[in-house]
Amino acid sequence: MYRLGIDLGGTNIVAGLCDENYKIVAKASCKTNVPRPESDICDSMAEVAKKACEKAGVSMDEVESIGIGVPGAVNPKTGVIEYSANLHFHNWEVSKMMNERLGKKVLIENDANAAALGEYLAGSAKGAKNAVAITLGTGVGGGIIINGKIYSGSNFAGAELGHMVIVKDGKECGCGRKGCWEAYSSATGLINLTKEKILSEKLDYSFMLNKICGGDINKVNGKTAFDAAEQGDPDAKEVLDTYFGYLATGLVNIINIFQPDVLCIGGGISNQGENLLRPLRKIIEEERYTKHNDKQTQLCTCTLGNDAGIIGAAFLD
Ligand SMILES: [Zn+2]
């Protein structure tokens, strides 16, 4: 039997057909094109689901269940997307509507939770008992796996690790609080730190960070500081040291609270690999509560990329 996972994103809808070994055997996608009516989006999801099956030469009869990962607050019990800022929907009975189209059991989950489950089943946290996955993107997404199960609290809205405050009265966060981890440690946070540094040097073109983005501050991205640091630029190193400090503060908090076997980092910045992990491990070693335990949390990068959310969604239960 096969399972189907759908990643319902703000930009794309991607369906992946998975075999019993958590491997995606075929994928199909289309644009999400929001805002548009719920029923239209369900039609598109059903279409890409069928297309993925066709590509693999698998009939829908061989598909055991379908899972959907959604950015926002979802209720996996009722199959209702309660609220999604990206998709502009409230109280959308997506499981029921998809079941009507495909005649299958349809489960839903928050996309960060689904991605954490994917990494746990088939990626960097494979073989772990307890794992935490974070994604450094526009914000900081978090997913917590305890004893092999997604933990999202009594109302399914938990695991918002990006919204723990690390600087009291700090930078404004999109959630309304000040000083959230996400405001400092997301890719956006790093971009802001890089821009602040460039502006402090009055946009001097001889300044490496400014040179790398071609003198256009709007071209600063999550790689700019890493690229400049690689060329030995001391200002970029300073930016990164500040960034690593904020990022590690949250990571140490997570380790102290959960003591997971694996803590994995995903998102574009995780492509920096050891250049990211090495300095973080150093701070974690100095600051973690359990310095003398034999068993310590393994910090690593996520290995499945966007596939994690698809695989996790496919294997929801
Ligand atoms: Zn926040």
PDB file of N, CA, C and O in Angstrom, residues 243-291:
ATOM      1  N   TYR A 243      24.394  36.676  15.498  1.00  0.00           N
ATOM      2  CA  TYR A 243      23.300  35.793  15.068  1.00  0.00           C
ATOM      3  C   TYR A 243      23.367  34.428  15.772  1.00  0.00           C
ATOM      4  O   TYR A 243      22.374  33.946  16.319  1.00  0.00           O
ATOM      5  N   PHE A 244      24.567  33.843  15.789  1.00  0.00           N
ATOM      6  CA  PHE A 244      24.729  32.532  16.440  1.00  0.00           C
ATOM      7  C   PHE A 244      24.366  32.616  17.925  1.00  0.00           C
ATOM      8  O   PHE A 244      23.817  31.683  18.489  1.00  0.00           O
ATOM      9  N   GLY A 245      24.687  33.733  18.537  1.00  0.00           N
ATOM     10  CA  GLY A 245      24.379  33.934  19.954  1.00  0.00           C
ATOM     11  C   GLY A 245      22.880  33.852  20.210  1.00  0.00           C
ATOM     12  O   GLY A 245      22.419  33.154  21.115  1.00  0.00           O
ATOM     13  N   TYR A 246      22.104  34.562  19.381  1.00  0.00           N
ATOM     14  CA  TYR A 246      20.641  34.528  19.519  1.00  0.00           C
ATOM     15  C   TYR A 246      20.101  33.126  19.221  1.00  0.00           C
ATOM     16  O   TYR A 246      19.267  32.592  19.954  1.00  0.00           O
ATOM     17  N   LEU A 247      20.575  32.559  18.128  1.00  0.00           N
ATOM     18  CA  LEU A 247      20.081  31.245  17.709  1.00  0.00           C
ATOM     19  C   LEU A 247      20.375  30.201  18.796  1.00  0.00           C
ATOM     20  O   LEU A 247      19.502  29.407  19.181  1.00  0.00           O
ATOM     21  N   ALA A 248      21.606  30.247  19.319  1.00  0.00           N
ATOM     22  CA  ALA A 248      22.006  29.254  20.324  1.00  0.00           C
ATOM     23  C   ALA A 248      21.226  29.424  21.621  1.00  0.00           C
ATOM     24  O   ALA A 248      20.928  28.434  22.306  1.00  0.00           O
ATOM     25  N   THR A 249      20.865  30.656  21.968  1.00  0.00           N
ATOM     26  CA  THR A 249      20.082  30.878  23.193  1.00  0.00           C
ATOM     27  C   THR A 249      18.794  30.056  23.137  1.00  0.00           C
ATOM     28  O   THR A 249      18.442  29.346  24.085  1.00  0.00           O
ATOM     29  N   GLY A 250      18.104  30.135  22.018  1.00  0.00           N
ATOM     30  CA  GLY A 250      16.861  29.365  21.863  1.00  0.00           C
ATOM     31  C   GLY A 250      17.117  27.871  21.827  1.00  0.00           C
ATOM     32  O   GLY A 250      16.354  27.084  22.393  1.00  0.00           O
ATOM     33  N   LEU A 251      18.208  27.476  21.164  1.00  0.00           N
ATOM     34  CA  LEU A 251      18.514  26.041  21.067  1.00  0.00           C
ATOM     35  C   LEU A 251      18.815  25.459  22.449  1.00  0.00           C
ATOM     36  O   LEU A 251      18.367  24.354  22.776  1.00  0.00           O
ATOM     37  N   VAL A 252      19.562  26.206  23.250  1.00  0.00           N
ATOM     38  CA  VAL A 252      19.871  25.729  24.609  1.00  0.00           C
ATOM     39  C   VAL A 252      18.574  25.621  25.417  1.00  0.00           C
ATOM     40  O   VAL A 252      18.372  24.646  26.153  1.00  0.00           O
ATOM     41  N   ASN A 253      17.679  26.597  25.258  1.00  0.00           N
ATOM     42  CA  ASN A 253      16.385  26.526  25.956  1.00  0.00           C
ATOM     43  C   ASN A 253      15.653  25.235  25.579  1.00  0.00           C
ATOM     44  O   ASN A 253      15.137  24.525  26.440  1.00  0.00           O
ATOM     45  N   ILE A 254      15.615  24.956  24.285  1.00  0.00           N
ATOM     46  CA  ILE A 254      14.908  23.758  23.799  1.00  0.00           C
ATOM     47  C   ILE A 254      15.558  22.490  24.370  1.00  0.00           C
ATOM     48  O   ILE A 254      14.879  21.580  24.845  1.00  0.00           O
ATOM     49  N   ILE A 255      16.896  22.461  24.350  1.00  0.00           N
ATOM     50  CA  ILE A 255      17.607  21.280  24.871  1.00  0.00           C
ATOM     51  C   ILE A 255      17.333  21.122  26.362  1.00  0.00           C
ATOM     52  O   ILE A 255      17.030  20.029  26.840  1.00  0.00           O
ATOM     53  N   ASN A 256      17.405  22.224  27.103  1.00  0.00           N
ATOM     54  CA  ASN A 256      17.174  22.145  28.551  1.00  0.00           C
ATOM     55  C   ASN A 256      15.755  21.677  28.879  1.00  0.00           C
ATOM     56  O   ASN A 256      15.532  20.967  29.854  1.00  0.00           O
ATOM     57  N   ILE A 257      14.798  22.061  28.058  1.00  0.00           N
ATOM     58  CA  ILE A 257      13.407  21.690  28.338  1.00  0.00           C
ATOM     59  C   ILE A 257      13.106  20.259  27.891  1.00  0.00           C
ATOM     60  O   ILE A 257      12.518  19.478  28.627  1.00  0.00           O
ATOM     61  N   PHE A 258      13.514  19.923  26.680  1.00  0.00           N
ATOM     62  CA  PHE A 258      13.104  18.633  26.098  1.00  0.00           C
ATOM     63  C   PHE A 258      14.170  17.538  26.158  1.00  0.00           C
ATOM     64  O   PHE A 258      13.844  16.363  26.089  1.00  0.00           O
ATOM     65  N   GLN A 259      15.440  17.915  26.220  1.00  0.00           N
ATOM     66  CA  GLN A 259      16.524  16.939  26.119  1.00  0.00           C
ATOM     67  C   GLN A 259      16.214  15.913  25.023  1.00  0.00           C
ATOM     68  O   GLN A 259      16.189  14.691  25.278  1.00  0.00           O
ATOM     69  N   PRO A 260      15.990  16.379  23.793  1.00  0.00           N
ATOM     70  CA  PRO A 260      15.686  15.409  22.727  1.00  0.00           C
ATOM     71  C   PRO A 260      16.938  14.632  22.328  1.00  0.00           C
ATOM     72  O   PRO A 260      18.056  15.075  22.609  1.00  0.00           O
ATOM     73  N   ASP A 261      16.755  13.479  21.686  1.00  0.00           N
ATOM     74  CA  ASP A 261      17.913  12.750  21.148  1.00  0.00           C
ATOM     75  C   ASP A 261      18.535  13.571  20.023  1.00  0.00           C
ATOM     76  O   ASP A 261      19.753  13.651  19.902  1.00  0.00           O
ATOM     77  N   VAL A 262      17.651  14.140  19.202  1.00  0.00           N
ATOM     78  CA  VAL A 262      18.113  14.890  18.037  1.00  0.00           C
ATOM     79  C   VAL A 262      17.407  16.238  17.980  1.00  0.00           C
ATOM     80  O   VAL A 262      16.203  16.335  18.222  1.00  0.00           O
ATOM     81  N   LEU A 263      18.176  17.272  17.664  1.00  0.00           N
ATOM     82  CA  LEU A 263      17.607  18.594  17.398  1.00  0.00           C
ATOM     83  C   LEU A 263      18.090  18.972  16.001  1.00  0.00           C
ATOM     84  O   LEU A 263      19.299  19.130  15.776  1.00  0.00           O
ATOM     85  N   CYS A 264      17.179  19.019  15.052  1.00  0.00           N
ATOM     86  CA  CYS A 264      17.623  19.287  13.679  1.00  0.00           C
ATOM     87  C   CYS A 264      17.125  20.624  13.159  1.00  0.00           C
ATOM     88  O   CYS A 264      16.035  21.078  13.506  1.00  0.00           O
ATOM     89  N   ILE A 265      17.972  21.238  12.354  1.00  0.00           N
ATOM     90  CA  ILE A 265      17.714  22.587  11.839  1.00  0.00           C
ATOM     91  C   ILE A 265      17.510  22.517  10.336  1.00  0.00           C
ATOM     92  O   ILE A 265      18.347  21.992   9.602  1.00  0.00           O
ATOM     93  N   GLY A 266      16.387  23.052   9.869  1.00  0.00           N
ATOM     94  CA  GLY A 266      16.109  23.095   8.435  1.00  0.00           C
ATOM     95  C   GLY A 266      15.930  24.516   7.952  1.00  0.00           C
ATOM     96  O   GLY A 266      16.116  25.468   8.706  1.00  0.00           O
ATOM     97  N   GLY A 267      15.574  24.663   6.686  1.00  0.00           N
ATOM     98  CA  GLY A 267      15.439  25.987   6.076  1.00  0.00           C
ATOM     99  C   GLY A 267      16.713  26.363   5.339  1.00  0.00           C
ATOM    100  O   GLY A 267      17.749  25.692   5.493  1.00  0.00           O
ATOM    101  N   GLY A 268      16.652  27.398   4.538  1.00  0.00           N
ATOM    102  CA  GLY A 268      17.765  27.793   3.671  1.00  0.00           C
ATOM    103  C   GLY A 268      19.104  27.922   4.385  1.00  0.00           C
ATOM    104  O   GLY A 268      20.143  27.481   3.885  1.00  0.00           O
ATOM    105  N   ILE A 269      19.099  28.493   5.595  1.00  0.00           N
ATOM    106  CA  ILE A 269      20.356  28.729   6.318  1.00  0.00           C
ATOM    107  C   ILE A 269      21.048  27.416   6.687  1.00  0.00           C
ATOM    108  O   ILE A 269      22.269  27.344   6.801  1.00  0.00           O
ATOM    109  N   SER A 270      20.250  26.339   6.814  1.00  0.00           N
ATOM    110  CA  SER A 270      20.860  25.053   7.192  1.00  0.00           C
ATOM    111  C   SER A 270      21.773  24.511   6.093  1.00  0.00           C
ATOM    112  O   SER A 270      22.584  23.620   6.332  1.00  0.00           O
ATOM    113  N   ASN A 271      21.672  25.079   4.868  1.00  0.00           N
ATOM    114  CA  ASN A 271      22.606  24.685   3.802  1.00  0.00           C
ATOM    115  C   ASN A 271      24.052  25.043   4.152  1.00  0.00           C
ATOM    116  O   ASN A 271      24.985  24.560   3.517  1.00  0.00           O
ATOM    117  N   GLN A 272      24.241  25.911   5.142  1.00  0.00           N
ATOM    118  CA  GLN A 272      25.599  26.275   5.568  1.00  0.00           C
ATOM    119  C   GLN A 272      26.285  25.134   6.328  1.00  0.00           C
ATOM    120  O   GLN A 272      27.482  25.198   6.602  1.00  0.00           O
ATOM    121  N   GLY A 273      25.528  24.121   6.671  1.00  0.00           N
ATOM    122  CA  GLY A 273      26.110  22.915   7.286  1.00  0.00           C
ATOM    123  C   GLY A 273      26.980  23.203   8.495  1.00  0.00           C
ATOM    124  O   GLY A 273      26.559  23.873   9.426  1.00  0.00           O
ATOM    125  N   GLU A 274      28.199  22.679   8.459  1.00  0.00           N
ATOM    126  CA  GLU A 274      29.097  22.800   9.618  1.00  0.00           C
ATOM    127  C   GLU A 274      29.444  24.254   9.954  1.00  0.00           C
ATOM    128  O   GLU A 274      29.732  24.574  11.113  1.00  0.00           O
ATOM    129  N   ASN A 275      29.434  25.146   8.955  1.00  0.00           N
ATOM    130  CA  ASN A 275      29.704  26.562   9.249  1.00  0.00           C
ATOM    131  C   ASN A 275      28.648  27.137  10.196  1.00  0.00           C
ATOM    132  O   ASN A 275      28.885  28.122  10.885  1.00  0.00           O
ATOM    133  N   LEU A 276      27.490  26.516  10.191  1.00  0.00           N
ATOM    134  CA  LEU A 276      26.419  26.921  11.093  1.00  0.00           C
ATOM    135  C   LEU A 276      26.492  26.105  12.390  1.00  0.00           C
ATOM    136  O   LEU A 276      26.409  26.651  13.486  1.00  0.00           O
ATOM    137  N   LEU A 277      26.659  24.788  12.240  1.00  0.00           N
ATOM    138  CA  LEU A 277      26.558  23.901  13.405  1.00  0.00           C
ATOM    139  C   LEU A 277      27.733  24.036  14.379  1.00  0.00           C
ATOM    140  O   LEU A 277      27.538  24.002  15.597  1.00  0.00           O
ATOM    141  N   ARG A 278      28.953  24.206  13.833  1.00  0.00           N
ATOM    142  CA  ARG A 278      30.146  24.235  14.692  1.00  0.00           C
ATOM    143  C   ARG A 278      30.058  25.323  15.769  1.00  0.00           C
ATOM    144  O   ARG A 278      30.178  25.023  16.963  1.00  0.00           O
ATOM    145  N   PRO A 279      29.830  26.590  15.359  1.00  0.00           N
ATOM    146  CA  PRO A 279      29.746  27.625  16.406  1.00  0.00           C
ATOM    147  C   PRO A 279      28.565  27.433  17.355  1.00  0.00           C
ATOM    148  O   PRO A 279      28.665  27.752  18.550  1.00  0.00           O
ATOM    149  N   LEU A 280      27.461  26.875  16.848  1.00  0.00           N
ATOM    150  CA  LEU A 280      26.301  26.647  17.717  1.00  0.00           C
ATOM    151  C   LEU A 280      26.615  25.580  18.757  1.00  0.00           C
ATOM    152  O   LEU A 280      26.293  25.730  19.940  1.00  0.00           O
ATOM    153  N   ARG A 281      27.288  24.501  18.317  1.00  0.00           N
ATOM    154  CA  ARG A 281      27.633  23.413  19.250  1.00  0.00           C
ATOM    155  C   ARG A 281      28.522  23.929  20.380  1.00  0.00           C
ATOM    156  O   ARG A 281      28.391  23.530  21.527  1.00  0.00           O
ATOM    157  N   LYS A 282      29.419  24.851  20.010  1.00  0.00           N
ATOM    158  CA  LYS A 282      30.350  25.383  21.006  1.00  0.00           C
ATOM    159  C   LYS A 282      29.577  26.128  22.103  1.00  0.00           C
ATOM    160  O   LYS A 282      29.821  25.919  23.298  1.00  0.00           O
ATOM    161  N   ILE A 283      28.636  26.973  21.681  1.00  0.00           N
ATOM    162  CA  ILE A 283      27.854  27.726  22.675  1.00  0.00           C
ATOM    163  C   ILE A 283      26.984  26.780  23.492  1.00  0.00           C
ATOM    164  O   ILE A 283      26.874  26.904  24.717  1.00  0.00           O
ATOM    165  N   ILE A 284      26.379  25.810  22.811  1.00  0.00           N
ATOM    166  CA  ILE A 284      25.507  24.859  23.507  1.00  0.00           C
ATOM    167  C   ILE A 284      26.297  24.102  24.577  1.00  0.00           C
ATOM    168  O   ILE A 284      25.842  23.933  25.710  1.00  0.00           O
ATOM    169  N   GLU A 285      27.511  23.673  24.212  1.00  0.00           N
ATOM    170  CA  GLU A 285      28.334  22.939  25.168  1.00  0.00           C
ATOM    171  C   GLU A 285      28.630  23.762  26.419  1.00  0.00           C
ATOM    172  O   GLU A 285      28.628  23.255  27.538  1.00  0.00           O
ATOM    173  N   GLU A 286      28.834  25.067  26.211  1.00  0.00           N
ATOM    174  CA  GLU A 286      29.139  25.938  27.353  1.00  0.00           C
ATOM    175  C   GLU A 286      27.912  26.216  28.207  1.00  0.00           C
ATOM    176  O   GLU A 286      28.012  26.397  29.416  1.00  0.00           O
ATOM    177  N   GLU A 287      26.739  26.281  27.573  1.00  0.00           N
ATOM    178  CA  GLU A 287      25.568  26.801  28.280  1.00  0.00           C
ATOM    179  C   GLU A 287      24.538  25.768  28.724  1.00  0.00           C
ATOM    180  O   GLU A 287      23.683  26.079  29.543  1.00  0.00           O
ATOM    181  N   ARG A 288      24.574  24.573  28.137  1.00  0.00           N
ATOM    182  CA  ARG A 288      23.515  23.606  28.460  1.00  0.00           C
ATOM    183  C   ARG A 288      23.551  23.237  29.934  1.00  0.00           C
ATOM    184  O   ARG A 288      24.596  23.283  30.583  1.00  0.00           O
ATOM    185  N   TYR A 289      22.370  22.855  30.416  1.00  0.00           N
ATOM    186  CA  TYR A 289      22.213  22.538  31.826  1.00  0.00           C
ATOM    187  C   TYR A 289      22.920  21.237  32.180  1.00  0.00           C
ATOM    188  O   TYR A 289      23.518  21.108  33.244  1.00  0.00           O
ATOM    189  N   THR A 290      22.847  20.275  31.281  1.00  0.00           N
ATOM    190  CA  THR A 290      23.374  18.938  31.572  1.00  0.00           C
ATOM    191  C   THR A 290      24.764  18.771  30.978  1.00  0.00           C
ATOM    192  O   THR A 290      24.938  18.094  29.976  1.00  0.00           O
ATOM    193  N   LYS A 291      25.739  19.418  31.576  1.00  0.00           N
ATOM    194  CA  LYS A 291      27.099  19.366  31.025  1.00  0.00           C
ATOM    195  C   LYS A 291      27.735  17.996  31.198  1.00  0.00           C
ATOM    196  O   LYS A 291      28.583  17.591  30.420  1.00  0.00           O
TER     197      LYS A 291
END
